[in-house]
XYZ file of C-alpha atoms in Angstrom:
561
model
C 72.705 103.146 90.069
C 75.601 105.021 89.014
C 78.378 106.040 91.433
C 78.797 109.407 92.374
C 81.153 111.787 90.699
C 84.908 111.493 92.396
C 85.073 114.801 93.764
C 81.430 114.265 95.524
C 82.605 110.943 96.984
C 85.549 112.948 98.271
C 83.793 115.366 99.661
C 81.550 113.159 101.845
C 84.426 110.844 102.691
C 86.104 113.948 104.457
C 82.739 114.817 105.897
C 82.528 111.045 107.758
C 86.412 111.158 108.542
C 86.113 114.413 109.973
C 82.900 112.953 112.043
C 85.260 110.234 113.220
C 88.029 112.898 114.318
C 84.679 115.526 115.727
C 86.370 115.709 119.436
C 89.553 116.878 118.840
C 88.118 118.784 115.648
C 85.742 120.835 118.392
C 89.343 121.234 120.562
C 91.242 122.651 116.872
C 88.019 124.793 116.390
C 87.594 125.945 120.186
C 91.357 127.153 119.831
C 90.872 128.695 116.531
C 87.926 130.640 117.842
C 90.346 132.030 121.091
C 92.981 132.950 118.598
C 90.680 134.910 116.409
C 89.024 136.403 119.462
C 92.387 137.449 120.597
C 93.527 138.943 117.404
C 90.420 140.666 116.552
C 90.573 142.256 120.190
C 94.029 143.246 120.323
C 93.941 146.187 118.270
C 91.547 147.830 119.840
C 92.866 146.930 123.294
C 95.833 148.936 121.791
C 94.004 151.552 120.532
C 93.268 151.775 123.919
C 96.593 151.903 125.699
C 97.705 154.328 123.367
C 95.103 156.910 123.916
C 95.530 156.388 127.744
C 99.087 158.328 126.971
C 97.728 161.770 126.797
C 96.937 163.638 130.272
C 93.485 162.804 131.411
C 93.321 159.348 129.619
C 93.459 156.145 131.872
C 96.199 155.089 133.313
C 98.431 153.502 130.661
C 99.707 150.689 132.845
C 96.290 149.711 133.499
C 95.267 149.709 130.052
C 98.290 147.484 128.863
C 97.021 144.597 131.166
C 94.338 144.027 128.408
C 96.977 143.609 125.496
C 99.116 141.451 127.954
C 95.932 138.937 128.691
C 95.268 138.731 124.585
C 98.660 137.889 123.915
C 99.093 135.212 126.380
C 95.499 133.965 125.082
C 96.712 134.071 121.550
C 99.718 132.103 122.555
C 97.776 129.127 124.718
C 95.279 128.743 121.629
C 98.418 128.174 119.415
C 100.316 125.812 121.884
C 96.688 123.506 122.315
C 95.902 123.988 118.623
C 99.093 121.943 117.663
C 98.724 118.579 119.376
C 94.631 118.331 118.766
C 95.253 119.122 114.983
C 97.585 116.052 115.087
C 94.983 113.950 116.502
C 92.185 114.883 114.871
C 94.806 114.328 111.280
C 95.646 110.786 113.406
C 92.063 109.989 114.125
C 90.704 110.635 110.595
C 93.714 109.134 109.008
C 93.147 105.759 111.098
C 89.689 105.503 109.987
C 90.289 106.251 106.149
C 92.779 103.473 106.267
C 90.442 101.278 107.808
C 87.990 101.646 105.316
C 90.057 101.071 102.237
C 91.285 97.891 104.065
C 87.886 96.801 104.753
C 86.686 97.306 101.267
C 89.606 96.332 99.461
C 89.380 92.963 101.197
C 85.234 93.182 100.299
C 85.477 93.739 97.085
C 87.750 90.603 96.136
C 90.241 89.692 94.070
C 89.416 91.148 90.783
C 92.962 93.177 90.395
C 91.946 97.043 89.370
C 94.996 99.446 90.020
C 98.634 97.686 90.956
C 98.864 97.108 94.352
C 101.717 99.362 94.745
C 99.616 102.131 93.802
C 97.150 100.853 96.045
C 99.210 101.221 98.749
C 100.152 104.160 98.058
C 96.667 105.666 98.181
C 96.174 104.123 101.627
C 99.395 105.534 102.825
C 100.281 109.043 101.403
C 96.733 109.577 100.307
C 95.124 109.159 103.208
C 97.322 110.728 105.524
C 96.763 113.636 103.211
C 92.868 113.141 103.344
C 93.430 113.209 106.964
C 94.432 116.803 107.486
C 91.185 117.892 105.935
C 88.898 118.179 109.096
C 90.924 120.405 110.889
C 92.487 122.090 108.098
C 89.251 122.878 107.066
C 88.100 124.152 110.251
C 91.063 126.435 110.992
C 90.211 128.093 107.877
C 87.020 128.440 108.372
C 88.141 130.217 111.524
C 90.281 132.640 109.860
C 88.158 133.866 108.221
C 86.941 135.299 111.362
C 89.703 137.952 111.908
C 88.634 139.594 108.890
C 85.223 139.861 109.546
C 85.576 141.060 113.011
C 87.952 143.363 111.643
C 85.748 144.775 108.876
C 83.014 145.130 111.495
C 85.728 146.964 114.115
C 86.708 149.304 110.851
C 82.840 149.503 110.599
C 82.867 150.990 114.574
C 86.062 153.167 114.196
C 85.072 154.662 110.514
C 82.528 153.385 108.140
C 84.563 154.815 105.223
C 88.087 153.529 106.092
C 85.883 150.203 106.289
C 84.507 150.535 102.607
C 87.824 151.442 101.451
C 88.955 147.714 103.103
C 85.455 146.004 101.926
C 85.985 147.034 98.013
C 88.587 144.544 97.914
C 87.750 141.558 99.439
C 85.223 140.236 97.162
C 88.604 140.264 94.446
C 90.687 138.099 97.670
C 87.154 135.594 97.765
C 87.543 134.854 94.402
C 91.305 134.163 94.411
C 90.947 131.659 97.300
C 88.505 129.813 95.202
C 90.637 129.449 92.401
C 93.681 128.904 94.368
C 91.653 125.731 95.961
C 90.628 124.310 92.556
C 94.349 124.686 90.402
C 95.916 122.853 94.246
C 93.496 120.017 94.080
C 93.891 119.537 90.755
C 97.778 120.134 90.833
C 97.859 117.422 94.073
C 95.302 114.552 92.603
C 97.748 114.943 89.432
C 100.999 114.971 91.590
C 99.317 111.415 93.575
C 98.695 110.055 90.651
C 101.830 110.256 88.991
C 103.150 108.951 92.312
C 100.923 105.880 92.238
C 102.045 104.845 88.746
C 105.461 104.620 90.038
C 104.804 102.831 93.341
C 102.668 100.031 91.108
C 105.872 99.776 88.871
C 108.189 99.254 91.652
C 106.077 97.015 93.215
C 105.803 94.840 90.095
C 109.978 95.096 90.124
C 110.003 93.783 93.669
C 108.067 90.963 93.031
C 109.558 89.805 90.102
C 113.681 90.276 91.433
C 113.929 86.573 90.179
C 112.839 87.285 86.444
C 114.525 90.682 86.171
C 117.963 89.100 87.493
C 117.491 85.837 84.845
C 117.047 88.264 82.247
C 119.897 91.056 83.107
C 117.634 94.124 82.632
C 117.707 95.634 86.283
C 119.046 99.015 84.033
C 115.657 99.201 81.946
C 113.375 97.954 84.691
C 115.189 100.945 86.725
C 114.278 103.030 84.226
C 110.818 101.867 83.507
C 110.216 102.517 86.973
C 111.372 105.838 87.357
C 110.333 107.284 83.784
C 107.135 109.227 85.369
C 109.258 110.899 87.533
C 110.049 113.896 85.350
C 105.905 114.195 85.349
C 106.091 114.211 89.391
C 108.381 117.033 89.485
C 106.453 119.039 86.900
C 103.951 118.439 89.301
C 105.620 118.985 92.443
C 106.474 122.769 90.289
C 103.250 123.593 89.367
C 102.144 123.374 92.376
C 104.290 125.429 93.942
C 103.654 127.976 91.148
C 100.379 127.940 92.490
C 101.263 128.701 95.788
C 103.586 130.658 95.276
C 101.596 133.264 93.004
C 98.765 133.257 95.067
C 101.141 134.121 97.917
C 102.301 137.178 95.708
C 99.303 138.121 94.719
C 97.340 138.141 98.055
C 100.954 139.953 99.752
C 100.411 142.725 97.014
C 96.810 142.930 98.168
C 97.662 143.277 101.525
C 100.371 146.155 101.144
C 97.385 147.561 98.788
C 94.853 147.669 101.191
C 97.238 148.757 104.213
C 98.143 151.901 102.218
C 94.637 152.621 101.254
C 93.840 152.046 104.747
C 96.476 154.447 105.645
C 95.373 157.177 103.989
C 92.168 157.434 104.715
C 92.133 156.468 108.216
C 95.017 159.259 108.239
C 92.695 161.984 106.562
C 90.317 161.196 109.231
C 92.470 161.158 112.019
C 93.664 165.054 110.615
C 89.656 165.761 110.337
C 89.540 165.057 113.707
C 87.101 161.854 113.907
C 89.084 159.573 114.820
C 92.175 159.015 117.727
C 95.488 158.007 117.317
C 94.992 155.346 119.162
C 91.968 154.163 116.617
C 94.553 154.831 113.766
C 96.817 152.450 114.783
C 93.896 150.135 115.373
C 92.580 150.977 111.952
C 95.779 150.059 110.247
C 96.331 146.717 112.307
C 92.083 145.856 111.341
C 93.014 146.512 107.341
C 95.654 144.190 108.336
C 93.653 141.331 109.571
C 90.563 142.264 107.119
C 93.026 141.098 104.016
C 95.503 138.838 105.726
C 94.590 135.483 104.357
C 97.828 134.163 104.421
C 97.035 131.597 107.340
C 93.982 130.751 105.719
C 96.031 130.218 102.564
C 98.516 127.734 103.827
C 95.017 125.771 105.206
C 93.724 125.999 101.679
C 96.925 124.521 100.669
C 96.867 121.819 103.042
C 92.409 121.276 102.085
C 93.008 121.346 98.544
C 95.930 118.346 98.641
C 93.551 116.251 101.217
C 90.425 116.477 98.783
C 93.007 115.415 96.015
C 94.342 112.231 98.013
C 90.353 111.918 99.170
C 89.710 111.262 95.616
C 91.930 108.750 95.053
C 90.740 107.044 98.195
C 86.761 107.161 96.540
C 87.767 105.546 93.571
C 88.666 102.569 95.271
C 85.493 103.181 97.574
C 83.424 103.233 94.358
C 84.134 99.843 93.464
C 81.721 97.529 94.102
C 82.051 95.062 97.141
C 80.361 91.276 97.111
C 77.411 91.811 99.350
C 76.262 88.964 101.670
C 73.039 87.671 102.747
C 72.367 86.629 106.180
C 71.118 83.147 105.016
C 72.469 79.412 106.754
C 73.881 76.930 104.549
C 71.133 74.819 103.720
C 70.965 70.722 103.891
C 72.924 69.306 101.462
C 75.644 67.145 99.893
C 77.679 70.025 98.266
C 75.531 70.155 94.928
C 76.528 73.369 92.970
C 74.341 74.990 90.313
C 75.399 77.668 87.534
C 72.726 78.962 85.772
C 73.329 80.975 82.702
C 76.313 82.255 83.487
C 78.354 84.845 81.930
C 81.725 86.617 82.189
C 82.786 88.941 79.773
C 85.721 87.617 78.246
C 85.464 84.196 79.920
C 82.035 82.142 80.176
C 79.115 82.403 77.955
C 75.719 81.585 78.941
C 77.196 78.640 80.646
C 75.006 76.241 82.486
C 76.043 73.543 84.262
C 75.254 70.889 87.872
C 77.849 69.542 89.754
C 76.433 67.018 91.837
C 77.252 66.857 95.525
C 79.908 64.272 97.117
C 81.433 63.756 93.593
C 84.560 64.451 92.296
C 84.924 66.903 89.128
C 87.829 67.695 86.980
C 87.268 70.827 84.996
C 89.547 71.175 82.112
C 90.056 73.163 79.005
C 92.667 74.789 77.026
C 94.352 78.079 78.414
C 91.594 80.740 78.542
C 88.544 78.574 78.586
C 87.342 80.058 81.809
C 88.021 77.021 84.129
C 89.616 79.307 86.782
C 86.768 81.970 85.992
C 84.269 78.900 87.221
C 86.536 78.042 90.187
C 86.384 81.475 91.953
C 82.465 81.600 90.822
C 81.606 78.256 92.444
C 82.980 79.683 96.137
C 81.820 83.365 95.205
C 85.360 84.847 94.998
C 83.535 86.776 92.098
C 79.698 87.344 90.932
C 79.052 86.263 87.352
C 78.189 89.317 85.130
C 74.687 87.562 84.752
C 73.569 84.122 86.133
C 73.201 82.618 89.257
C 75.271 79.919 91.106
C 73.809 77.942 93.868
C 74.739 75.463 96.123
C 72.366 73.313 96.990
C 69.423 75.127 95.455
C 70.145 78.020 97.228
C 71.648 81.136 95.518
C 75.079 82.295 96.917
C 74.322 85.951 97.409
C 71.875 84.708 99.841
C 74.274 83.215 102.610
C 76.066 84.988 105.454
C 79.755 85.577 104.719
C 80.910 83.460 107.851
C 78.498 80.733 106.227
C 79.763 80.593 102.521
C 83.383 80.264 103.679
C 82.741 77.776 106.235
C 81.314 75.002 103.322
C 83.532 76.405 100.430
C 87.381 75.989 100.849
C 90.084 76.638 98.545
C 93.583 75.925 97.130
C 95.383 77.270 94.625
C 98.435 76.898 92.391
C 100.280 79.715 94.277
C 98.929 80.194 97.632
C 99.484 82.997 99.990
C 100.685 82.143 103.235
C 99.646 83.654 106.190
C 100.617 84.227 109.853
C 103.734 84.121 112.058
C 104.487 80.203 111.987
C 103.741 77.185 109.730
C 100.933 76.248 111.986
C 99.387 79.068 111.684
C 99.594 79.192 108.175
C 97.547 76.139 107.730
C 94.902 77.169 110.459
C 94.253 80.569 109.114
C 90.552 80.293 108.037
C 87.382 81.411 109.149
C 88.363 79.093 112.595
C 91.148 77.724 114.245
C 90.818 73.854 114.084
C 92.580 71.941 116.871
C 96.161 70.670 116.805
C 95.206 66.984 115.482
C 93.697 68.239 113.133
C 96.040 70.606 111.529
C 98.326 67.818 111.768
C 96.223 65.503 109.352
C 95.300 67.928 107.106
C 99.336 68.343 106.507
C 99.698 64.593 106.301
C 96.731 64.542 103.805
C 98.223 66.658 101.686
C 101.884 65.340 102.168
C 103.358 68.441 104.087
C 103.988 66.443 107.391
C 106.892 65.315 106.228
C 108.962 68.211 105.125
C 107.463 70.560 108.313
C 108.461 68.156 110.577
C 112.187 68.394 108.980
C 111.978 72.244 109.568
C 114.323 73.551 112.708
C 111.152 74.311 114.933
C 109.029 71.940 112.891
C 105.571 73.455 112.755
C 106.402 76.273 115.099
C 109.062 77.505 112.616
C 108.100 81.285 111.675
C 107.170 81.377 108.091
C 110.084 83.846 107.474
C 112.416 81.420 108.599
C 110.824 78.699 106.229
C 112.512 78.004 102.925
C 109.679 76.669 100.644
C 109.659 75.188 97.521
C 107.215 75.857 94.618
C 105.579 72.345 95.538
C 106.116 73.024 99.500
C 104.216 76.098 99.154
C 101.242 74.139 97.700
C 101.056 71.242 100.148
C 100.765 74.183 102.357
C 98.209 75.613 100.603
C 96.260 72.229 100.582
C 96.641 71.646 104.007
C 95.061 74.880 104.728
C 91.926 74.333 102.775
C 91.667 70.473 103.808
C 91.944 71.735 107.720
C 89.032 74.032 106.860
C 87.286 71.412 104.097
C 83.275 71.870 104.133
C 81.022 70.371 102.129
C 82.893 71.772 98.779
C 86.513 72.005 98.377
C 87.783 73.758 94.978
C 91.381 73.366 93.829
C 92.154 75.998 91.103
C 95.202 74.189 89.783
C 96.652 73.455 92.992
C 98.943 70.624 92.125
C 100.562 72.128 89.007
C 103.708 71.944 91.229
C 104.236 68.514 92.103
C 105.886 65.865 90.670
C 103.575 62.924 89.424
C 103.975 60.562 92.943
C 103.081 63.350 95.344
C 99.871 64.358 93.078
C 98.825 61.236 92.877
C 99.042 60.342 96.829
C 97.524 64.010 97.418
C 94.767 62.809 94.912
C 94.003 59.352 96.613
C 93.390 61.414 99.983
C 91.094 63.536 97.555
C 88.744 60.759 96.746
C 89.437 58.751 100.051
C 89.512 60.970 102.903
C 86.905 63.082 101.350
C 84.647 61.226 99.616
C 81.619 62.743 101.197
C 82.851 66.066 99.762
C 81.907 68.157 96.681
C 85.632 68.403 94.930
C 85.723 70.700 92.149
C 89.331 70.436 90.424
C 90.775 72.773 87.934
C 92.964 70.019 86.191
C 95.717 70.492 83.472
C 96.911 66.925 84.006
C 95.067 63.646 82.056
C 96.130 61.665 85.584
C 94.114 64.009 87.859
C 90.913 63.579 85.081
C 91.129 60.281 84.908
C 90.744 59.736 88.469
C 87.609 62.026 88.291
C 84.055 60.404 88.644
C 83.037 63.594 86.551
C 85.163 65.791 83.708
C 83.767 69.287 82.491
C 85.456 69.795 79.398
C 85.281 73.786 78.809
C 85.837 75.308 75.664
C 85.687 78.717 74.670
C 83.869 79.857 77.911
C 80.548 77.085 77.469
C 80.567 73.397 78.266
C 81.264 71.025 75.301
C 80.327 67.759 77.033
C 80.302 66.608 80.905
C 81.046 62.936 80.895
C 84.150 60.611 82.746
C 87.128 60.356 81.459
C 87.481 57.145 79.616
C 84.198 58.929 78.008
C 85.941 61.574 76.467
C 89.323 59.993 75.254
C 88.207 58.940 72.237
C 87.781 62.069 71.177
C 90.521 63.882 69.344
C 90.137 67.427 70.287
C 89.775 66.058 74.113
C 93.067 64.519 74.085
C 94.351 67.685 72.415
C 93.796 69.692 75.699
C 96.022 67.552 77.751
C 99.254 67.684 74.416
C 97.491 64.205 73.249
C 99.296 62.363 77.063
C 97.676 59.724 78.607
């Protein structure tokens, strides 16, 4: 099924935030509806105090009372507009954000946009997105005045009302546009925006590299190259603004002085008051004074522009889960004609359960490609994996991660302390056990030597490259079920502490399914299996010893023992 065009998805993601926001949209629309009410009333209320002037009219003090009540109305819709407008924007805004989380975090790993873009979107862009439900509804209510006001015209004098009406049709259709060039303008000016939030984000994380190489003055201006594009931007859409402003303030003086004149001609013909003269004048007023709808256009047009930034990253698809149990099992894992574009190729392939398998290859033979399929991090582009004859899709998220755990060679810590680092997972194991994982995977040591040992915050925890892996393994053998998958995970050790972490491998967890991405001949050799990828398919599965003899085998490791 193909995904909806971007500007539909960001229509209907405004439509849910602004369902999520409905209360305090219903308090900005009840105070939009007073205000109108009050404006649309106050002329004539006017009209009526004026007219009281001349003997035998009522008494004027008595008809200002009226004017006096609309104004303070008018004022007490304005003062309650302003804080439920910020909640509603507050209230949408949290739940936009909360989506994009949620899905980023669904739809994996696969890298689609930098992630300073990314964050941009879920930062600027949604706060912008967030405006939309009561933006949109205070424009919908000004539109009110004017039609109340064409209808009073309508009561006062029909033809001082067609002289308004002939107009507004014109005013419609520059609204329209000006809502299309701003959205456009704004989606361009985000855009832009992003590009230069991924860059510095890239910067940031490299600091290191940049400073080796001494080019902090082109990475500077790498980063800020776009940013003659943002201001063009930033212009245009001000242009916009700004000559829509002109052109509806010139239709406004337009329609005044047509008002004017014929309300004047009537008032000399004798069919209407003075008082409904001034009323008619203040009515042409309201009938073609879009301005505050304008500046609500303004503010609708740049929330569907960061809306459909936000449904492009909604529109990618998330790994969906079934609700199925782990089946019984030893940890056997399946792939059945699998294929990645640009990294496996029909491959097929068992792994059998409680064994021990190195997977190796040269760069680019799809070994990490098979290590994120075998725990679902990623769905093959066709094929199916299972694990023990039952088809990953089926199983319950909470399920899959509980009997596949992972390491990799540069893990993400997470959490406020060391401990908590290696207990974050899909549960919190107990203390003891924490505390073997680390010694498993030779991290006791160096935590304990930390000031607060594992208690130390992470920010306050100098790690190594190697460090930072042990921590990584301890994490996924605290959480180790039936299949544990190392994706290069010892790449930073030096050859005693990978071969200790590797004799806890085949010891401690001999009743496991290990799957090991291996760039080392010592990790195969200790292998009971090797897959030897090549070019995205499986050349031959066989032990170690098996496969030395052969040439091209030894040429994957540099031809080391």
């Amino acid at each position: 099924m193909t995904s909806p065009p971007p500007a539909v998805g960001a229509d209907r993601l405004l439509l849910r935030a602004a369902g999520r926001a409905r209360g305090w949209t219903a308090l900005v629309a009840a105070a939009a509806l007073a205000d109108a009410a009050a404006a649309v009333l106050l002329p004539f209320a006017l009209a009526r105090a004026i007219d009281a002037v001349p003997p035998g009219g009522a008494p004027a003090a008595a008809a200002l009372w009226p004017c006096v009540a609309l104004v303070a109305v008018s004022a007490a819709a304005e003062v309650l507009s302003e804080p439920a407008t910020g909640c509603a924007a507050a209230r949408a805004t949290a739940w936009l954000r909360h989506t994009l989380v949620r899905h980023l975090l669904a739809a994996g790993p696969a890298p689609r946009v930098p992630p300073g873009d990314v964050a941009g979107r879920m930062v600027g862009g949604a706060a912008e997105a967030g405006t939309a439900p009561a933006a949109a509804t205070e424009a919908a209510a000004g539109l009110l005045p004017a039609a109340g006001a064409l209808a009073a015209l309508w009561l006062i004098d029909w033809r001082t009302a067609a002289a308004v009406a002939v107009a507004l049709p014109a005013v419609a259709l520059l609204m329209r546009a000006f809502v299309r060039d701003v959205t456009a303008s704004a989606h361009r000016y985000l855009t832009v925006q992003g590009t230069i939030a991924g860059r510095l984000a890239e910067a940031l994380a490299g600091t290191r590299t940049i400073a080796a190489a001494g080019t902090a003055g082109r990475e500077a201006a790498r980063i800020l190259r776009p940013l003659p594009g943002l201001r063009a931007e930033g212009e245009a859409m001000w242009r916009v603004q700004g000559g829509i402003a002109a052109r509806g303030l010139l239709a406004l003086l337009l329609l005044q002085v047509a008002a004017v004149g014929v309300a004047g001609a009537e008032l000399a013909a004798g069919r209407i008051t003075p008082g409904e003269l001034v009323a008619a004048v203040q009515y042409a007023g309201l009938a073609a004074g879009f301005g505050p709808v304008l500046t609500q256009l303004l503010r609708l047009g740049r929330a569907r522009a960061g809306a459909r930034r936000a449904a492009e990253i909604l529109a990618w698809p998330a790994l969906r889960h079934g609700n199925g149990e782990a089946p019984p099992g030893p940890g056997g894992l399946e792939f059945r004609g699998v294929t990645v574009r640009g990294a496996l190729d029909g491959l097929d392939l068992t792994v059998p359960g409680g064994r021990a398998v190195a997977v190796v290859g040269r760069s680019g033979s799809g070994a990490s490609t098979l290590a994120a399929l075998a725990g679902r991090l990623a769905d093959p582009d066709r094929g199916t994996v299972l694990l023990d004859g039952t088809p990953l899709p089926r199983l319950h998220r909470t399920a899959l991660r509980r009997e596949i755990g992972y390491a990799f060679a540069r893990p993400a810590l997470f959490g406020t302390t060391v401990r908590d680092a290696i207990a974050f997972g899909p549960s919190r194991p107990p203390e003891s056990w924490l505390r073997e994982a680390a010694r498993a995977a030779r991290a006791d040591g160096f935590i304990r030597r930390l000031p607060q040992g594992y208690g130390t915050p992470l920010a306050e925890a100098p790690l190594s490259g190697g460090e930072l892996q042990r921590l990584g393994l301890a994490r996924a053998f605290a959480h180790a079920g039936r299949v544990l998958v190392l994706d290069d995970a010892t790449s930073s050790l030096d050859t005693v502490t990978e071969l200790q972490i590797t004799d806890a491998l085949l010891d401690r967890f001999a009743d496991r399914t290990r799957l090991i991405v291996a760039h080392r001949a010592s990790t195969a050799a200790r292998a009971d299996l090797v897959v030897w990828l090549d070019e995205g398919r499986v050349r031959r599965v066989a032990p170690h010893r098996a496969l030395w003899a052969d040439p091209d085998y030894r040429a994957v490791f540099g031809g080391a023992a």
